[in-house]
């Protein structure tokens, strides 16, 4: 009976190896056939650009085929290997072994028939023992040769090489894009246009009140003859400067503009031209406060920073500005920032010499947008002059009369005549003439 048990153990080992071989073959075929159908699915979508209904059928057909291949080549042999599902029995195994070993022929089948006979007489048991001993040296497992599965390897190697070629050649987007559309089968996708537009400008930003020239270029297999720009509900033809390059001039835009470019049903996404507000001076005046000795009222100069003033005049600038965060004064020696109160900027300086200066306006986005050049000229204060001469002889005066003349650039308010005996300055006498400024 030990011989009988040994034969059954060898049959169990053979069945296990048989399904291990089936699983190995199944993995190769599943990888190969699964990849081939995967490529077939993606190439259909790549070339046909199916609508959502077509991609839905394509997707679920792919899922069905892959599940079938998985169950047929992986799960079935796996279940039978672990006896979760009924596989071949001893008789089927003996038939496979008999086909491989000629010396076995029908001996193994006869052995199994005798072993299953319920009439266990001594002659029957002796016959079973005899046949078992004759079968015992035969290696049943040799009837299964794993190496025979190498003939299936091309089914897996070829698709894997094909996949590697796409990944390494930089064309992986062909697979990725098609797979994305198949997986997202409910969404609508449009086939790529034969060309696309590229904006040539470094950025879509311009200063308020300045013209902006938009430049776009077509890229692709087809070069459009014309292009249109759509701004709100209006559209305009763009100027073609050379094949595939188009321009459009935005004339002094005052606010942001949304637009898109279109040609032959090929359109760009909505784009926006950003208009940056520039510093703007709305009112400009200078208040001139003259030196106190001049007794002159302050004067106001509007709309200009040029002036001719007496030396020592205090100049106060008052500027109203829009979209302006800073105004600076510069005379070449540095920058002085104006004091700001809302939209009013103020600065005061004493002017003692000829001065050339600049006023520079800035905001958060534009620095020193305007550089206004001005000049203030100063008039130096001159000393009073006096000239004295004897009266001419023609007058035939009995007395010695002196005739004099005094002058000053701003007029005279007082004149003193001081006289004294010769060599006695301490005993002087003064005659003072006074009156309003400029009159003596």
XYZ file of C-alpha atoms in Angstrom:
440
model
C 0.000 0.000 0.000
C 2.974 2.305 0.443
C 3.631 2.001 -3.283
C 0.058 3.039 -4.031
C 0.346 6.120 -1.798
C 3.627 7.079 -3.410
C 2.079 6.922 -6.891
C -0.754 9.175 -5.743
C 1.734 11.653 -4.224
C 3.636 11.755 -7.490
C 0.376 12.411 -9.354
C -0.444 15.282 -6.956
C 2.996 16.776 -7.532
C 2.495 16.445 -11.267
C -0.885 18.232 -11.145
C 0.642 21.045 -9.081
C 3.481 21.481 -11.543
C 1.009 21.289 -14.424
C -0.960 24.279 -13.131
C 2.209 26.135 -12.164
C 3.221 25.774 -15.786
C -0.227 26.970 -16.881
C 0.105 30.011 -14.610
C 3.551 30.837 -16.002
C 2.246 30.574 -19.545
C -0.823 32.593 -18.552
C 1.268 35.477 -17.151
C 3.215 35.709 -20.416
C 0.066 35.632 -22.543
C -1.816 38.036 -20.263
C 0.979 40.624 -20.436
C 1.410 40.202 -24.192
C -2.219 40.035 -25.287
C -3.262 42.632 -22.700
C -0.683 45.151 -23.965
C -1.573 44.446 -27.584
C -5.236 45.166 -26.934
C -4.224 48.202 -24.873
C -2.297 49.613 -27.854
C -5.143 48.695 -30.183
C -7.581 50.681 -28.009
C -5.335 53.724 -27.741
C -4.522 53.840 -31.460
C -8.213 53.734 -32.363
C -8.769 56.810 -30.192
C -5.561 58.491 -31.390
C -6.519 58.339 -35.053
C -10.325 58.614 -34.860
C -10.919 61.058 -31.972
C -14.177 59.309 -31.052
C -17.129 61.075 -29.525
C -18.077 60.323 -25.887
C -20.403 57.487 -26.947
C -17.700 55.804 -28.998
C -15.111 56.255 -26.244
C -17.554 54.803 -23.691
C -17.918 51.620 -25.801
C -14.166 51.526 -26.361
C -13.410 51.897 -22.644
C -15.798 49.246 -21.367
C -14.844 46.834 -24.160
C -11.230 47.253 -23.096
C -12.164 46.591 -19.458
C -14.127 43.493 -20.496
C -11.313 42.089 -22.636
C -8.705 42.695 -19.923
C -10.903 41.034 -17.288
C -11.411 38.052 -19.555
C -7.650 37.715 -20.161
C -6.993 38.084 -16.427
C -9.476 35.373 -15.488
C -8.530 33.049 -18.362
C -4.752 33.196 -17.992
C -4.161 34.149 -14.350
C -7.126 33.434 -12.087
C -8.217 30.060 -13.521
C -4.844 28.310 -13.183
C -4.321 30.063 -9.831
C -7.610 28.770 -8.411
C -6.865 25.258 -9.641
C -3.317 25.396 -8.312
C -4.636 26.096 -4.821
C -7.603 23.749 -5.332
C -10.143 26.566 -5.082
C -11.608 25.179 -8.275
C -11.668 21.635 -9.620
C -8.853 20.871 -12.046
C -7.709 17.797 -13.897
C -8.161 14.472 -12.120
C -5.775 11.547 -11.842
C -7.035 9.932 -15.038
C -6.481 13.094 -17.082
C -3.063 13.490 -15.475
C -2.209 9.833 -16.309
C -3.224 10.405 -19.918
C -0.864 13.429 -20.149
C 1.960 11.474 -18.491
C 1.333 8.466 -20.768
C 1.607 10.648 -23.857
C 4.997 11.890 -22.685
C 6.511 8.604 -21.432
C 6.114 5.789 -24.011
C 7.128 3.223 -21.449
C 4.161 4.129 -19.314
C 1.531 3.681 -22.053
C -1.649 2.556 -20.320
C 0.071 1.171 -17.221
C -0.767 4.213 -15.137
C -4.378 4.204 -16.300
C -4.690 0.471 -15.479
C -3.109 1.137 -12.089
C -5.709 3.774 -11.292
C -8.539 1.512 -12.473
C -7.323 -1.311 -10.252
C -6.818 1.044 -7.305
C -10.393 2.289 -7.602
C -11.809 -1.269 -7.626
C -13.752 -1.923 -4.457
C -13.037 -5.662 -4.508
C -9.688 -5.710 -2.751
C -8.756 -9.390 -3.214
C -5.218 -10.611 -2.712
C -4.607 -11.117 -6.453
C -5.877 -7.554 -7.090
C -3.672 -6.086 -4.417
C -0.714 -7.995 -5.740
C -1.405 -6.677 -9.238
C -1.654 -3.085 -7.926
C 1.620 -3.495 -6.048
C 3.311 -4.927 -9.085
C 2.151 -2.126 -11.424
C 2.991 0.504 -8.792
C 6.549 -0.740 -8.475
C 6.939 -0.630 -12.259
C 5.714 3.001 -12.320
C 7.631 4.146 -9.242
C 10.965 4.934 -10.996
C 9.275 7.067 -13.669
C 9.603 10.883 -12.931
C 6.066 12.072 -13.690
C 7.062 15.741 -13.268
C 9.344 15.491 -16.267
C 6.246 15.373 -18.409
C 6.020 19.149 -17.743
C 8.809 21.287 -19.190
C 8.817 24.954 -18.177
C 11.219 25.811 -20.998
C 8.537 25.129 -23.572
C 6.940 28.405 -22.495
C 9.758 30.337 -24.170
C 7.849 30.062 -27.434
C 5.234 32.386 -25.901
C 7.776 35.028 -24.818
C 7.567 37.023 -28.091
C 3.911 37.724 -27.249
C 5.094 39.683 -24.200
C 8.505 40.921 -25.359
C 7.301 42.610 -28.550
C 4.618 44.785 -26.837
C 7.045 45.647 -24.023
C 9.688 46.736 -26.540
C 7.042 48.738 -28.370
C 6.058 50.486 -25.115
C 9.721 51.149 -24.245
C 10.291 52.691 -27.673
C 7.484 55.203 -27.147
C 8.660 56.077 -23.652
C 12.330 56.536 -24.547
C 11.769 58.296 -27.888
C 9.893 61.181 -26.304
C 6.543 60.202 -27.833
C 4.955 59.065 -24.597
C 2.408 61.874 -24.961
C 0.788 59.906 -27.805
C -0.037 57.124 -25.354
C -0.761 59.446 -22.431
C -3.126 61.723 -24.367
C -5.080 58.866 -25.925
C -5.351 57.041 -22.610
C -6.522 60.242 -20.904
C -9.340 60.653 -23.411
C -10.367 56.977 -23.186
C -10.446 57.048 -19.386
C -12.381 60.340 -19.339
C -14.831 58.937 -21.862
C -17.757 61.147 -20.772
C -15.952 64.404 -21.572
C -15.806 66.124 -24.949
C -12.460 66.523 -26.659
C -11.662 68.264 -29.929
C -8.879 67.105 -32.241
C -5.822 69.382 -32.304
C -5.863 72.193 -34.809
C -3.353 72.194 -37.667
C -1.802 75.269 -36.060
C -1.909 77.356 -32.890
C -1.222 80.961 -31.962
C 1.673 82.062 -29.775
C 1.899 85.580 -28.303
C 5.297 87.092 -29.099
C 5.086 89.954 -26.582
C 7.096 89.428 -23.410
C 4.062 90.414 -21.360
C 0.580 91.763 -21.980
C 0.982 94.997 -20.058
C 1.077 98.617 -21.138
C 0.997 102.047 -19.572
C -2.197 104.037 -19.522
C -2.393 106.357 -22.514
C 0.357 104.569 -24.465
C -0.206 102.517 -27.618
C 0.409 98.776 -27.395
C 1.198 96.566 -30.389
C 0.093 92.946 -29.975
C 2.130 90.401 -31.950
C 1.060 86.787 -32.474
C 2.584 83.987 -34.513
C 1.049 80.777 -35.845
C 2.841 77.483 -35.228
C 1.981 74.206 -36.958
C 1.751 72.493 -40.311
C -0.657 75.084 -41.750
C -0.032 78.841 -42.012
C -3.258 80.882 -41.884
C -3.646 83.718 -44.367
C -5.376 86.066 -41.933
C -6.335 86.396 -38.301
C -8.966 88.356 -36.411
C -8.939 89.801 -32.936
C -12.185 89.781 -30.940
C -12.622 92.522 -28.329
C -15.969 92.306 -26.581
C -18.606 92.157 -29.287
C -16.355 93.701 -31.924
C -13.824 92.041 -34.209
C -11.014 93.410 -36.360
C -8.621 91.973 -38.936
C -5.035 91.904 -37.753
C -2.210 93.189 -39.932
C -0.042 90.463 -41.477
C 3.614 91.532 -41.244
C 4.987 88.272 -42.663
C 3.656 84.747 -43.216
C 2.133 83.498 -39.989
C 2.860 86.710 -37.999
C 0.076 89.195 -37.213
C -0.123 92.528 -35.369
C -2.824 94.696 -33.847
C -2.396 98.163 -32.289
C -4.347 99.031 -29.141
C -4.629 102.828 -29.269
C -4.076 104.487 -25.887
C -6.084 102.018 -23.765
C -7.391 103.408 -20.488
C -8.454 100.144 -18.806
C -7.819 96.398 -18.980
C -8.972 94.775 -22.238
C -10.048 91.136 -22.660
C -9.619 89.656 -26.137
C -8.829 86.530 -28.133
C -7.343 85.830 -31.572
C -9.079 83.517 -34.037
C -8.504 82.127 -37.529
C -10.263 79.264 -39.335
C -12.076 78.217 -36.132
C -8.753 78.045 -34.283
C -8.808 80.423 -31.322
C -6.626 81.340 -28.405
C -7.990 81.304 -24.857
C -9.263 84.631 -23.572
C -6.304 86.933 -22.982
C -6.128 90.219 -21.081
C -4.107 93.328 -21.797
C -3.306 94.834 -18.406
C -3.280 98.634 -18.422
C -1.139 100.174 -15.696
C -2.284 103.566 -14.389
C 0.532 106.117 -14.711
C 1.282 109.028 -12.381
C -0.526 112.122 -13.652
C -0.132 115.710 -12.458
C -3.501 117.445 -12.451
C -2.513 120.780 -10.868
C 0.868 122.399 -10.283
C 1.680 125.677 -8.591
C 4.610 127.382 -6.894
C 4.281 129.921 -4.086
C 7.140 132.452 -3.951
C 7.747 133.969 -0.512
C 10.297 136.766 -0.904
C 12.835 137.865 1.725
C 11.221 140.062 4.379
C 13.416 143.068 3.650
C 11.794 143.339 0.217
C 8.362 143.888 1.698
C 6.870 142.102 -1.304
C 3.723 140.036 -1.204
C 3.953 136.338 -1.998
C 3.333 135.408 -5.604
C 1.846 132.253 -7.089
C 3.015 130.704 -10.364
C 0.693 128.083 -11.853
C 1.488 125.364 -14.388
C 5.228 125.983 -14.487
C 8.248 125.304 -12.330
C 10.406 128.009 -13.889
C 10.943 131.329 -12.156
C 13.315 134.279 -11.620
C 13.419 135.186 -7.949
C 15.481 137.336 -5.589
C 18.173 135.540 -3.686
C 16.808 133.887 -0.507
C 13.279 133.431 -1.789
C 11.429 130.492 -0.253
C 9.730 128.401 -2.941
C 6.824 126.116 -1.982
C 5.585 123.571 -4.483
C 2.030 122.315 -4.289
C 1.130 119.521 -6.716
C -2.124 117.612 -7.157
C -1.485 114.208 -8.748
C -3.538 111.136 -9.698
C -2.386 107.497 -9.462
C 0.764 108.778 -7.799
C 2.357 107.452 -4.630
C 5.526 109.534 -4.598
C 6.979 112.755 -6.042
C 10.664 113.530 -5.637
C 12.742 116.674 -6.044
C 16.258 116.321 -7.446
C 18.844 119.024 -8.113
C 21.723 116.658 -8.820
C 22.811 116.314 -5.204
C 20.180 113.773 -4.209
C 16.456 113.142 -3.952
C 14.010 114.868 -1.597
C 10.592 113.327 -1.183
C 7.485 115.521 -1.212
C 5.166 115.365 1.777
C 1.888 113.725 0.776
C -1.619 114.470 2.017
C -4.026 112.300 0.024
C -3.493 113.416 -3.575
C -1.658 116.650 -2.676
C 2.139 116.775 -2.530
C 4.042 119.632 -0.885
C 7.676 120.720 -0.547
C 9.433 123.979 0.404
C 13.026 125.119 -0.152
C 15.051 128.319 0.190
C 16.648 129.247 -3.107
C 19.952 131.099 -2.777
C 21.514 130.369 -6.142
C 20.613 129.422 -9.697
C 19.045 125.976 -9.554
C 18.225 123.407 -12.224
C 15.996 120.690 -10.846
C 13.722 117.780 -11.752
C 10.381 116.634 -10.395
C 9.970 112.830 -10.671
C 6.642 111.020 -10.274
C 6.205 107.364 -9.292
C 3.600 104.834 -8.190
C 3.618 101.211 -7.058
C 4.189 99.883 -10.586
C 6.133 102.631 -12.346
C 9.153 104.450 -10.962
C 10.120 107.892 -12.245
C 7.488 107.858 -14.976
C 7.739 111.617 -15.561
C 10.948 113.626 -15.228
C 9.972 117.290 -15.435
C 12.948 119.651 -15.879
C 12.766 123.232 -14.550
C 15.071 126.106 -13.671
C 14.965 128.825 -11.044
C 17.263 131.809 -11.607
C 18.217 134.082 -8.678
C 18.854 137.816 -8.586
C 21.702 138.742 -6.254
C 21.012 141.596 -3.812
C 23.319 144.541 -4.802
C 24.761 147.186 -2.421
C 23.388 150.746 -2.748
C 25.554 153.183 -4.784
C 26.166 156.902 -4.279
C 27.907 159.545 -6.412
C 28.679 163.166 -5.258
C 30.047 166.075 -7.344
C 30.429 169.898 -6.971
C 27.849 171.979 -8.687
C 29.081 173.175 -12.085
C 30.619 176.688 -12.270
C 28.033 177.717 -14.806
C 25.483 178.002 -12.034
C 27.583 180.773 -10.404
C 26.492 179.807 -6.976
C 27.775 181.975 -4.115
C 27.943 178.861 -1.911
C 29.782 175.571 -2.421
C 27.048 173.181 -3.426
C 27.399 169.421 -3.766
C 25.191 167.498 -6.144
C 24.775 163.716 -5.531
C 22.873 160.682 -6.764
C 22.025 157.489 -4.861
C 20.571 154.244 -6.244
C 19.774 150.629 -5.293
C 18.271 147.686 -7.140
C 15.333 147.515 -4.728
C 15.069 151.195 -3.874
C 16.147 153.316 -0.824
C 14.312 153.935 2.401
C 16.831 156.169 4.219
C 19.781 158.483 3.416
C 22.159 159.978 6.022
C 24.542 162.890 5.387
C 27.265 162.960 8.020
C 29.697 165.894 8.243
C 32.248 166.973 10.836
C 35.243 169.356 11.210
C 38.349 168.201 9.569
C 40.294 165.785 11.661
C 37.552 165.715 14.239
C 35.223 162.884 13.384
C 33.798 162.671 16.847
C 32.027 165.978 16.470
C 29.885 164.864 13.579
C 26.538 166.149 12.457
C 23.915 164.012 10.708
C 21.216 164.956 8.308
C 18.766 162.109 7.725
C 16.310 161.898 4.901
C 13.710 159.148 5.107
C 10.534 158.178 3.431
C 8.773 155.243 1.875
C 10.775 152.437 0.327
C 12.259 153.657 -2.911
C 11.733 157.352 -2.085
C 14.136 159.633 -0.254
